[in-house]
């Protein structure tokens, strides 16, 4: 059933979906038609309506990672992207409030780069197994063990870990940062932490000797070579694209490996008829809506941390101005220097 203006009508189990809400959110539904179905819309529109009004009232901007669910990614975000794109965007935001739909380290990065702004995360429990795998004390111990070797730290870490590092990197630029740091330190070695697989995948592509740490992404470590081979057999024409947090044997079996934005760019430029993204599930759903000419074969796992961010929590966050991200100023200053070292290189 549709309202006369082409919007789905209220259903009994979506009582907040009034004609007024339908009218105010019509432009969003129109833009998200490939991502959200008519059946889903009545259940989402009231939260989306309240978020849009609160965003305007608070002068807030929503940064959303590529792994966010379709409703957040397509209906309420102002800027979407990979960790690097979100960090860059955070340096340019003019709004008073930044609300990060992603995991905690992403919100911390936004705060580090924008200390004078209010940065909110809708669920502070949205963590990351990589960020939790390493502490500042671990980095100090590594530096003592390998003096004179630059420490390059993946952004998927806490501010305290970044503060102990010489430069940050993301999956989009890890090799470039490692090579630039090793060249500027005049030593053919670098410590790349905490993701062991990312470090090994970079090591396979560079002349720089890489010292690793045993951190893992709980989502990407689950993909196996056997799975990829089976997918290849079942879908011989599909482009297989793997995130560099996957095990090295998975990455070397793939046709392309890149950050989540690198994956999106691959689909945009190569326009494969069929694609398999060896990464978090929501990514395929978001890209399927943007690139309807590519058939996305779903072979993926969900990140339980990314999934903690919901429309309802975003709405509550803007209403109560909770959960504000705060960082000790000394740690933030030192972490900013590491992030800036990366931004100066890429
Ligand atoms: P990207 O920087 O590639 O978006 O990766 C972030 C992440 O958490 C992947 O698991
Ligand atoms: Fe962290 Fe992995 Fe989730 Fe990315 S997918 S946020 S690396 S746990």
mmCIF file of C-alpha atoms and ligand atoms in Angstrom:
data_model
loop_
_atom_site.group_PDB
_atom_site.id
_atom_site.type_symbol
_atom_site.label_atom_id
_atom_site.label_comp_id
_atom_site.label_asym_id
_atom_site.label_seq_id
_atom_site.Cartn_x
_atom_site.Cartn_y
_atom_site.Cartn_z
ATOM 1 C CA UNK A 1 0.000 0.000 0.000
ATOM 2 C CA UNK A 2 1.242 3.482 -0.861
ATOM 3 C CA UNK A 3 0.418 7.048 0.192
ATOM 4 C CA UNK A 4 -0.755 9.175 -2.779
ATOM 5 C CA UNK A 5 2.762 10.709 -3.027
ATOM 6 C CA UNK A 6 4.282 7.281 -3.722
ATOM 7 C CA UNK A 7 5.483 6.541 -0.172
ATOM 8 C CA UNK A 8 4.647 3.224 1.508
ATOM 9 C CA UNK A 9 1.726 3.598 3.941
ATOM 10 C CA UNK A 10 1.695 2.935 7.663
ATOM 11 C CA UNK A 11 1.273 -0.625 8.772
ATOM 12 C CA UNK A 12 -0.178 -1.815 12.057
ATOM 13 C CA UNK A 13 3.219 -2.845 13.359
ATOM 14 C CA UNK A 14 4.807 0.538 12.475
ATOM 15 C CA UNK A 15 2.434 2.957 14.237
ATOM 16 C CA UNK A 16 4.956 5.855 14.259
ATOM 17 C CA UNK A 17 4.981 5.928 10.502
ATOM 18 C CA UNK A 18 2.483 8.739 9.995
ATOM 19 C CA UNK A 19 1.623 10.599 6.807
ATOM 20 C CA UNK A 20 3.631 13.537 8.181
ATOM 21 C CA UNK A 21 6.723 11.352 8.712
ATOM 22 C CA UNK A 22 6.250 9.919 5.219
ATOM 23 C CA UNK A 23 6.114 13.419 3.737
ATOM 24 C CA UNK A 24 9.200 14.677 5.621
ATOM 25 C CA UNK A 25 11.331 11.650 4.695
ATOM 26 C CA UNK A 26 10.125 11.245 1.084
ATOM 27 C CA UNK A 27 13.410 12.579 -0.365
ATOM 28 C CA UNK A 28 15.439 10.069 1.666
ATOM 29 C CA UNK A 29 13.326 7.119 0.568
ATOM 30 C CA UNK A 30 13.625 8.259 -3.045
ATOM 31 C CA UNK A 31 17.441 8.315 -2.824
ATOM 32 C CA UNK A 32 17.584 4.994 -0.978
ATOM 33 C CA UNK A 33 15.150 3.113 -3.247
ATOM 34 C CA UNK A 34 17.858 0.617 -4.317
ATOM 35 C CA UNK A 35 18.888 -0.027 -0.720
ATOM 36 C CA UNK A 36 15.649 -0.099 1.291
ATOM 37 C CA UNK A 37 12.472 -1.945 0.345
ATOM 38 C CA UNK A 38 8.900 -0.589 0.589
ATOM 39 C CA UNK A 39 8.236 -3.158 3.300
ATOM 40 C CA UNK A 40 11.198 -1.998 5.371
ATOM 41 C CA UNK A 41 10.634 1.738 5.037
ATOM 42 C CA UNK A 42 7.640 2.156 7.435
ATOM 43 C CA UNK A 43 9.782 0.577 10.176
ATOM 44 C CA UNK A 44 12.748 2.902 9.615
ATOM 45 C CA UNK A 45 11.248 6.245 8.641
ATOM 46 C CA UNK A 46 10.285 7.548 12.116
ATOM 47 C CA UNK A 47 13.852 7.110 13.446
ATOM 48 C CA UNK A 48 15.301 8.583 10.269
ATOM 49 C CA UNK A 49 12.941 11.550 10.557
ATOM 50 C CA UNK A 50 13.975 12.175 14.161
ATOM 51 C CA UNK A 51 17.698 11.869 13.282
ATOM 52 C CA UNK A 52 17.402 14.321 10.393
ATOM 53 C CA UNK A 53 15.662 16.878 12.614
ATOM 54 C CA UNK A 54 18.122 16.401 15.497
ATOM 55 C CA UNK A 55 21.085 16.676 13.135
ATOM 56 C CA UNK A 56 19.830 20.053 11.973
ATOM 57 C CA UNK A 57 19.081 21.223 15.520
ATOM 58 C CA UNK A 58 22.517 20.164 16.835
ATOM 59 C CA UNK A 59 24.457 21.223 13.718
ATOM 60 C CA UNK A 60 25.759 17.661 13.555
ATOM 61 C CA UNK A 61 27.401 15.674 10.795
ATOM 62 C CA UNK A 62 27.261 11.868 10.498
ATOM 63 C CA UNK A 63 30.440 10.023 9.452
ATOM 64 C CA UNK A 64 29.617 6.409 8.574
ATOM 65 C CA UNK A 65 32.021 3.563 7.850
ATOM 66 C CA UNK A 66 31.449 1.366 4.796
ATOM 67 C CA UNK A 67 30.466 -1.536 7.112
ATOM 68 C CA UNK A 68 27.433 0.255 8.530
ATOM 69 C CA UNK A 69 24.022 -1.205 7.802
ATOM 70 C CA UNK A 70 22.031 -0.018 4.758
ATOM 71 C CA UNK A 71 19.715 2.266 6.744
ATOM 72 C CA UNK A 72 22.604 4.181 8.335
ATOM 73 C CA UNK A 73 24.818 4.160 5.270
ATOM 74 C CA UNK A 74 22.186 5.212 2.727
ATOM 75 C CA UNK A 75 19.681 7.221 4.791
ATOM 76 C CA UNK A 76 21.372 9.329 7.477
ATOM 77 C CA UNK A 77 25.087 9.629 6.680
ATOM 78 C CA UNK A 78 26.752 12.792 5.389
ATOM 79 C CA UNK A 79 30.134 11.219 4.688
ATOM 80 C CA UNK A 80 30.875 7.532 4.086
ATOM 81 C CA UNK A 81 34.165 5.790 3.496
ATOM 82 C CA UNK A 82 37.017 3.674 4.796
ATOM 83 C CA UNK A 83 39.064 4.548 7.884
ATOM 84 C CA UNK A 84 41.331 6.848 5.881
ATOM 85 C CA UNK A 85 38.452 8.729 4.239
ATOM 86 C CA UNK A 86 36.724 9.175 7.603
ATOM 87 C CA UNK A 87 39.954 10.434 9.224
ATOM 88 C CA UNK A 88 40.468 12.889 6.375
ATOM 89 C CA UNK A 89 36.851 14.035 6.545
ATOM 90 C CA UNK A 90 37.231 14.576 10.284
ATOM 91 C CA UNK A 91 39.917 17.193 9.584
ATOM 92 C CA UNK A 92 37.525 19.180 7.394
ATOM 93 C CA UNK A 93 34.263 19.083 9.340
ATOM 94 C CA UNK A 94 32.684 22.435 10.056
ATOM 95 C CA UNK A 95 29.691 21.233 12.085
ATOM 96 C CA UNK A 96 29.733 21.547 15.895
ATOM 97 C CA UNK A 97 29.015 17.882 16.503
ATOM 98 C CA UNK A 98 30.487 14.815 14.783
ATOM 99 C CA UNK A 99 28.583 11.587 15.274
ATOM 100 C CA UNK A 100 30.588 8.542 14.239
ATOM 101 C CA UNK A 101 28.692 5.516 12.984
ATOM 102 C CA UNK A 102 31.510 3.044 13.190
ATOM 103 C CA UNK A 103 33.636 1.566 15.945
ATOM 104 C CA UNK A 104 35.254 3.294 18.907
ATOM 105 C CA UNK A 105 38.727 3.815 17.429
ATOM 106 C CA UNK A 106 37.131 5.688 14.515
ATOM 107 C CA UNK A 107 35.371 8.055 16.924
ATOM 108 C CA UNK A 108 38.642 8.529 18.825
ATOM 109 C CA UNK A 109 40.422 9.383 15.573
ATOM 110 C CA UNK A 110 37.763 11.989 14.779
ATOM 111 C CA UNK A 111 38.180 13.492 18.260
ATOM 112 C CA UNK A 112 41.998 13.497 18.053
ATOM 113 C CA UNK A 113 41.805 15.389 14.758
ATOM 114 C CA UNK A 114 39.091 17.725 15.975
ATOM 115 C CA UNK A 115 39.692 18.336 19.691
ATOM 116 C CA UNK A 116 37.440 21.386 19.835
ATOM 117 C CA UNK A 117 34.371 19.563 18.468
ATOM 118 C CA UNK A 118 31.925 17.358 20.290
ATOM 119 C CA UNK A 119 32.388 13.808 19.008
ATOM 120 C CA UNK A 120 29.695 11.239 19.807
ATOM 121 C CA UNK A 121 29.556 7.481 19.361
ATOM 122 C CA UNK A 122 26.059 5.979 19.562
ATOM 123 C CA UNK A 123 27.330 2.863 21.381
ATOM 124 C CA UNK A 124 30.651 3.088 23.268
ATOM 125 C CA UNK A 125 30.774 -0.723 23.384
ATOM 126 C CA UNK A 126 31.361 -0.841 19.622
ATOM 127 C CA UNK A 127 34.974 -2.012 19.877
ATOM 128 C CA UNK A 128 37.372 -3.874 17.599
ATOM 129 C CA UNK A 129 39.322 -7.074 18.217
ATOM 130 C CA UNK A 130 42.443 -5.487 16.724
ATOM 131 C CA UNK A 131 42.222 -2.410 18.941
ATOM 132 C CA UNK A 132 41.754 -4.674 21.947
ATOM 133 C CA UNK A 133 44.731 -6.890 21.038
ATOM 134 C CA UNK A 134 47.434 -4.382 21.995
ATOM 135 C CA UNK A 135 48.206 -1.896 24.773
ATOM 136 C CA UNK A 136 50.522 1.094 25.066
ATOM 137 C CA UNK A 137 52.773 -1.039 27.311
ATOM 138 C CA UNK A 138 53.054 -3.649 24.513
ATOM 139 C CA UNK A 139 54.264 -0.931 22.122
ATOM 140 C CA UNK A 140 56.815 0.357 24.650
ATOM 141 C CA UNK A 141 58.101 -3.220 25.063
ATOM 142 C CA UNK A 142 58.404 -3.664 21.270
ATOM 143 C CA UNK A 143 60.329 -0.391 20.986
ATOM 144 C CA UNK A 144 62.722 -1.492 23.748
ATOM 145 C CA UNK A 145 63.199 -4.813 21.969
ATOM 146 C CA UNK A 146 63.807 -3.196 18.535
ATOM 147 C CA UNK A 147 65.466 0.180 19.112
ATOM 148 C CA UNK A 148 65.947 2.442 16.078
ATOM 149 C CA UNK A 149 63.103 0.817 14.100
ATOM 150 C CA UNK A 150 60.028 2.922 13.288
ATOM 151 C CA UNK A 151 56.700 1.797 14.719
ATOM 152 C CA UNK A 152 53.846 2.001 12.199
ATOM 153 C CA UNK A 153 50.496 1.414 13.835
ATOM 154 C CA UNK A 154 47.229 0.527 12.131
ATOM 155 C CA UNK A 155 44.489 3.047 12.948
ATOM 156 C CA UNK A 156 42.467 0.171 14.421
ATOM 157 C CA UNK A 157 44.050 0.922 17.817
ATOM 158 C CA UNK A 158 43.363 3.032 20.891
ATOM 159 C CA UNK A 159 44.605 6.621 21.205
ATOM 160 C CA UNK A 160 47.087 5.438 23.859
ATOM 161 C CA UNK A 161 48.652 2.965 21.397
ATOM 162 C CA UNK A 162 48.776 5.585 18.629
ATOM 163 C CA UNK A 163 50.498 7.917 21.104
ATOM 164 C CA UNK A 164 53.411 5.456 21.447
ATOM 165 C CA UNK A 165 53.809 5.105 17.661
ATOM 166 C CA UNK A 166 55.844 6.930 15.028
ATOM 167 C CA UNK A 167 53.163 6.896 12.333
ATOM 168 C CA UNK A 168 49.709 5.462 11.797
ATOM 169 C CA UNK A 169 48.505 3.712 8.667
ATOM 170 C CA UNK A 170 45.264 2.329 7.301
ATOM 171 C CA UNK A 171 44.661 -0.647 5.050
ATOM 172 C CA UNK A 172 44.659 1.827 2.136
ATOM 173 C CA UNK A 173 48.220 3.026 2.694
ATOM 174 C CA UNK A 174 50.113 0.589 4.970
ATOM 175 C CA UNK A 175 52.787 -0.274 2.398
ATOM 176 C CA UNK A 176 53.349 3.368 1.451
ATOM 177 C CA UNK A 177 53.691 4.469 5.078
ATOM 178 C CA UNK A 178 56.018 1.576 5.977
ATOM 179 C CA UNK A 179 58.293 2.351 3.011
ATOM 180 C CA UNK A 180 58.302 6.107 3.697
ATOM 181 C CA UNK A 181 59.072 5.605 7.396
ATOM 182 C CA UNK A 182 61.816 3.078 6.756
ATOM 183 C CA UNK A 183 63.382 5.423 4.165
ATOM 184 C CA UNK A 184 63.234 8.458 6.455
ATOM 185 C CA UNK A 185 64.698 6.484 9.382
ATOM 186 C CA UNK A 186 67.414 5.096 7.087
ATOM 187 C CA UNK A 187 66.742 1.479 8.028
ATOM 188 C CA UNK A 188 65.250 -1.297 5.906
ATOM 189 C CA UNK A 189 62.965 -2.466 8.711
ATOM 190 C CA UNK A 190 59.667 -1.383 10.257
ATOM 191 C CA UNK A 191 57.411 -2.607 13.045
ATOM 192 C CA UNK A 192 53.834 -2.891 11.701
ATOM 193 C CA UNK A 193 51.266 -3.542 14.438
ATOM 194 C CA UNK A 194 48.890 -4.945 15.600
ATOM 195 C CA UNK A 195 47.353 -6.867 12.670
ATOM 196 C CA UNK A 196 49.587 -9.823 11.912
ATOM 197 C CA UNK A 197 47.852 -10.597 8.610
ATOM 198 C CA UNK A 198 47.927 -7.021 7.343
ATOM 199 C CA UNK A 199 51.636 -6.937 8.248
ATOM 200 C CA UNK A 200 52.315 -10.219 6.424
ATOM 201 C CA UNK A 201 50.332 -9.052 3.383
ATOM 202 C CA UNK A 202 52.391 -5.847 3.282
ATOM 203 C CA UNK A 203 55.616 -7.829 3.805
ATOM 204 C CA UNK A 204 54.781 -9.868 0.682
ATOM 205 C CA UNK A 205 54.752 -6.660 -1.401
ATOM 206 C CA UNK A 206 57.699 -4.683 -0.051
ATOM 207 C CA UNK A 207 61.482 -4.870 0.317
ATOM 208 C CA UNK A 208 61.173 -3.552 3.893
ATOM 209 C CA UNK A 209 61.609 -6.212 6.591
ATOM 210 C CA UNK A 210 58.442 -6.185 8.699
ATOM 211 C CA UNK A 211 58.273 -7.010 12.395
ATOM 212 C CA UNK A 212 54.775 -8.210 13.320
ATOM 213 C CA UNK A 213 52.524 -8.537 16.383
ATOM 214 C CA UNK A 214 49.903 -11.303 16.859
ATOM 215 C CA UNK A 215 46.723 -9.185 16.582
ATOM 216 C CA UNK A 216 43.802 -10.441 14.461
ATOM 217 C CA UNK A 217 40.514 -9.125 13.134
ATOM 218 C CA UNK A 218 37.917 -11.556 14.433
ATOM 219 C CA UNK A 219 35.906 -11.155 11.214
ATOM 220 C CA UNK A 220 38.596 -11.460 8.536
ATOM 221 C CA UNK A 221 40.675 -14.179 10.213
ATOM 222 C CA UNK A 222 37.758 -16.592 9.632
ATOM 223 C CA UNK A 223 38.081 -16.657 5.830
ATOM 224 C CA UNK A 224 40.035 -19.643 4.514
ATOM 225 C CA UNK A 225 41.812 -20.553 1.289
ATOM 226 C CA UNK A 226 39.488 -23.519 0.910
ATOM 227 C CA UNK A 227 36.410 -21.236 1.047
ATOM 228 C CA UNK A 228 37.861 -18.909 -1.575
ATOM 229 C CA UNK A 229 38.686 -21.820 -3.872
ATOM 230 C CA UNK A 230 35.162 -23.189 -3.509
ATOM 231 C CA UNK A 231 33.663 -19.776 -4.278
ATOM 232 C CA UNK A 232 35.924 -19.514 -7.335
ATOM 233 C CA UNK A 233 34.762 -22.912 -8.557
ATOM 234 C CA UNK A 234 31.087 -22.064 -8.036
ATOM 235 C CA UNK A 235 31.387 -18.558 -9.542
ATOM 236 C CA UNK A 236 34.163 -18.720 -12.151
ATOM 237 C CA UNK A 237 33.485 -15.267 -13.648
ATOM 238 C CA UNK A 238 33.322 -13.443 -10.302
ATOM 239 C CA UNK A 239 35.996 -10.946 -9.315
ATOM 240 C CA UNK A 240 37.241 -12.035 -5.882
ATOM 241 C CA UNK A 241 38.240 -9.064 -3.734
ATOM 242 C CA UNK A 242 39.764 -9.545 -0.286
ATOM 243 C CA UNK A 243 40.441 -7.114 2.542
ATOM 244 C CA UNK A 244 44.125 -7.109 3.628
ATOM 245 C CA UNK A 245 43.100 -8.159 7.162
ATOM 246 C CA UNK A 246 42.436 -11.633 5.661
ATOM 247 C CA UNK A 247 45.052 -14.400 5.988
ATOM 248 C CA UNK A 248 47.858 -14.085 3.379
ATOM 249 C CA UNK A 249 46.845 -17.261 1.520
ATOM 250 C CA UNK A 250 43.333 -15.802 1.063
ATOM 251 C CA UNK A 251 44.703 -12.483 -0.175
ATOM 252 C CA UNK A 252 47.086 -14.130 -2.629
ATOM 253 C CA UNK A 253 44.231 -16.223 -4.074
ATOM 254 C CA UNK A 254 42.091 -13.083 -4.620
ATOM 255 C CA UNK A 255 42.043 -10.999 -7.807
ATOM 256 C CA UNK A 256 42.441 -7.781 -5.855
ATOM 257 C CA UNK A 257 43.064 -6.718 -2.290
ATOM 258 C CA UNK A 258 42.361 -3.277 -0.889
ATOM 259 C CA UNK A 259 40.767 -1.205 1.829
ATOM 260 C CA UNK A 260 36.987 -1.058 1.901
ATOM 261 C CA UNK A 261 37.174 2.092 -0.242
ATOM 262 C CA UNK A 262 39.635 0.353 -2.566
ATOM 263 C CA UNK A 263 37.057 -2.427 -2.986
ATOM 264 C CA UNK A 264 34.326 0.105 -3.802
ATOM 265 C CA UNK A 265 36.598 1.834 -6.318
ATOM 266 C CA UNK A 266 37.387 -1.515 -7.953
ATOM 267 C CA UNK A 267 33.664 -2.170 -8.496
ATOM 268 C CA UNK A 268 33.135 1.372 -9.774
ATOM 269 C CA UNK A 269 35.981 1.304 -12.289
ATOM 270 C CA UNK A 270 36.150 -2.372 -13.372
ATOM 271 C CA UNK A 271 32.356 -2.901 -13.339
ATOM 272 C CA UNK A 272 32.590 -6.705 -12.902
ATOM 273 C CA UNK A 273 29.466 -8.659 -13.839
ATOM 274 C CA UNK A 274 29.835 -10.636 -10.612
ATOM 275 C CA UNK A 275 31.897 -9.973 -7.469
ATOM 276 C CA UNK A 276 32.672 -11.640 -4.156
ATOM 277 C CA UNK A 277 33.840 -9.346 -1.373
ATOM 278 C CA UNK A 278 35.855 -11.283 1.186
ATOM 279 C CA UNK A 279 35.031 -8.931 4.014
ATOM 280 C CA UNK A 280 32.253 -7.758 6.330
ATOM 281 C CA UNK A 281 28.744 -8.474 4.962
ATOM 282 C CA UNK A 282 27.210 -5.017 5.048
ATOM 283 C CA UNK A 283 29.758 -3.810 2.520
ATOM 284 C CA UNK A 284 28.228 -6.011 -0.209
ATOM 285 C CA UNK A 285 24.716 -4.816 0.649
ATOM 286 C CA UNK A 286 25.786 -1.166 0.430
ATOM 287 C CA UNK A 287 27.632 -1.623 -2.846
ATOM 288 C CA UNK A 288 24.833 -3.748 -4.342
ATOM 289 C CA UNK A 289 22.511 -0.756 -3.963
ATOM 290 C CA UNK A 290 25.046 1.594 -5.545
ATOM 291 C CA UNK A 291 26.101 -0.708 -8.392
ATOM 292 C CA UNK A 292 23.015 -2.674 -9.456
ATOM 293 C CA UNK A 293 24.784 -3.964 -12.609
ATOM 294 C CA UNK A 294 27.162 -6.083 -10.500
ATOM 295 C CA UNK A 295 25.846 -9.259 -8.929
ATOM 296 C CA UNK A 296 27.328 -9.592 -5.435
ATOM 297 C CA UNK A 297 27.841 -13.176 -4.295
ATOM 298 C CA UNK A 298 27.526 -13.119 -0.514
ATOM 299 C CA UNK A 299 30.384 -14.910 1.173
ATOM 300 C CA UNK A 300 30.920 -12.891 4.273
ATOM 301 C CA UNK A 301 30.766 -12.497 8.057
ATOM 302 C CA UNK A 302 29.243 -9.682 10.123
ATOM 303 C CA UNK A 303 31.325 -7.525 12.459
ATOM 304 C CA UNK A 304 29.438 -7.658 15.779
ATOM 305 C CA UNK A 305 30.936 -4.298 16.802
ATOM 306 C CA UNK A 306 29.873 -2.396 13.691
ATOM 307 C CA UNK A 307 26.403 -3.935 14.057
ATOM 308 C CA UNK A 308 26.015 -2.350 17.501
ATOM 309 C CA UNK A 309 25.284 1.002 15.854
ATOM 310 C CA UNK A 310 21.561 1.265 15.093
ATOM 311 C CA UNK A 311 19.213 4.057 13.992
ATOM 312 C CA UNK A 312 17.620 4.078 17.420
ATOM 313 C CA UNK A 313 20.995 4.538 19.142
ATOM 314 C CA UNK A 314 21.977 7.326 16.725
ATOM 315 C CA UNK A 315 18.713 9.101 17.481
ATOM 316 C CA UNK A 316 19.224 8.702 21.259
ATOM 317 C CA UNK A 317 22.784 9.869 20.969
ATOM 318 C CA UNK A 318 21.758 13.097 19.236
ATOM 319 C CA UNK A 319 18.897 13.598 21.677
ATOM 320 C CA UNK A 320 20.972 13.171 24.847
ATOM 321 C CA UNK A 321 24.394 14.162 23.403
ATOM 322 C CA UNK A 322 25.659 10.837 24.726
ATOM 323 C CA UNK A 323 28.272 9.101 24.471
ATOM 324 C CA UNK A 324 30.821 11.822 24.132
ATOM 325 C CA UNK A 325 34.372 10.724 23.285
ATOM 326 C CA UNK A 326 37.034 12.263 25.533
ATOM 327 C CA UNK A 327 40.788 11.695 25.401
ATOM 328 C CA UNK A 328 43.527 12.791 27.771
ATOM 329 C CA UNK A 329 45.051 15.900 26.054
ATOM 330 C CA UNK A 330 48.647 14.664 26.295
ATOM 331 C CA UNK A 331 47.742 11.299 24.746
ATOM 332 C CA UNK A 332 45.633 13.059 22.100
ATOM 333 C CA UNK A 333 48.557 15.361 21.155
ATOM 334 C CA UNK A 334 50.963 12.450 20.747
ATOM 335 C CA UNK A 335 48.381 10.330 18.891
ATOM 336 C CA UNK A 336 47.671 13.296 16.582
ATOM 337 C CA UNK A 337 51.364 13.446 15.656
ATOM 338 C CA UNK A 338 51.218 9.779 14.538
ATOM 339 C CA UNK A 339 48.067 10.315 12.504
ATOM 340 C CA UNK A 340 49.507 13.494 11.013
ATOM 341 C CA UNK A 341 52.703 11.618 10.059
ATOM 342 C CA UNK A 342 50.480 9.282 8.025
ATOM 343 C CA UNK A 343 48.475 12.127 6.449
ATOM 344 C CA UNK A 344 51.739 13.859 5.480
ATOM 345 C CA UNK A 345 52.913 10.718 3.667
ATOM 346 C CA UNK A 346 49.730 9.835 1.733
HETATM 347 P P1 LIG B 1 39.063 0.062 6.111
HETATM 348 O O1 LIG B 1 39.984 1.167 6.514
HETATM 349 O O2 LIG B 1 39.525 -0.704 4.919
HETATM 350 O O3 LIG B 1 37.671 0.583 5.927
HETATM 351 O O4 LIG B 1 39.048 -1.036 7.259
HETATM 352 C C1 LIG B 1 38.529 -0.814 8.523
HETATM 353 C C2 LIG B 1 38.189 -2.048 9.191
HETATM 354 O O5 LIG B 1 37.883 -2.064 10.359
HETATM 355 C C3 LIG B 1 38.228 -3.283 8.411
HETATM 356 O O6 LIG B 1 37.884 -4.352 9.192
HETATM 357 FE FE1 LIG B 2 37.697 -4.453 13.949
HETATM 358 FE FE2 LIG B 2 37.501 -6.519 12.308
HETATM 359 FE FE3 LIG B 2 35.294 -5.248 13.079
HETATM 360 FE FE4 LIG B 2 37.028 -4.069 11.370
HETATM 361 S S1 LIG B 2 35.789 -5.897 11.007
HETATM 362 S S2 LIG B 2 36.062 -3.145 13.171
HETATM 363 S S3 LIG B 2 38.979 -4.854 12.176
HETATM 364 S S4 LIG B 2 36.686 -6.424 14.412
#
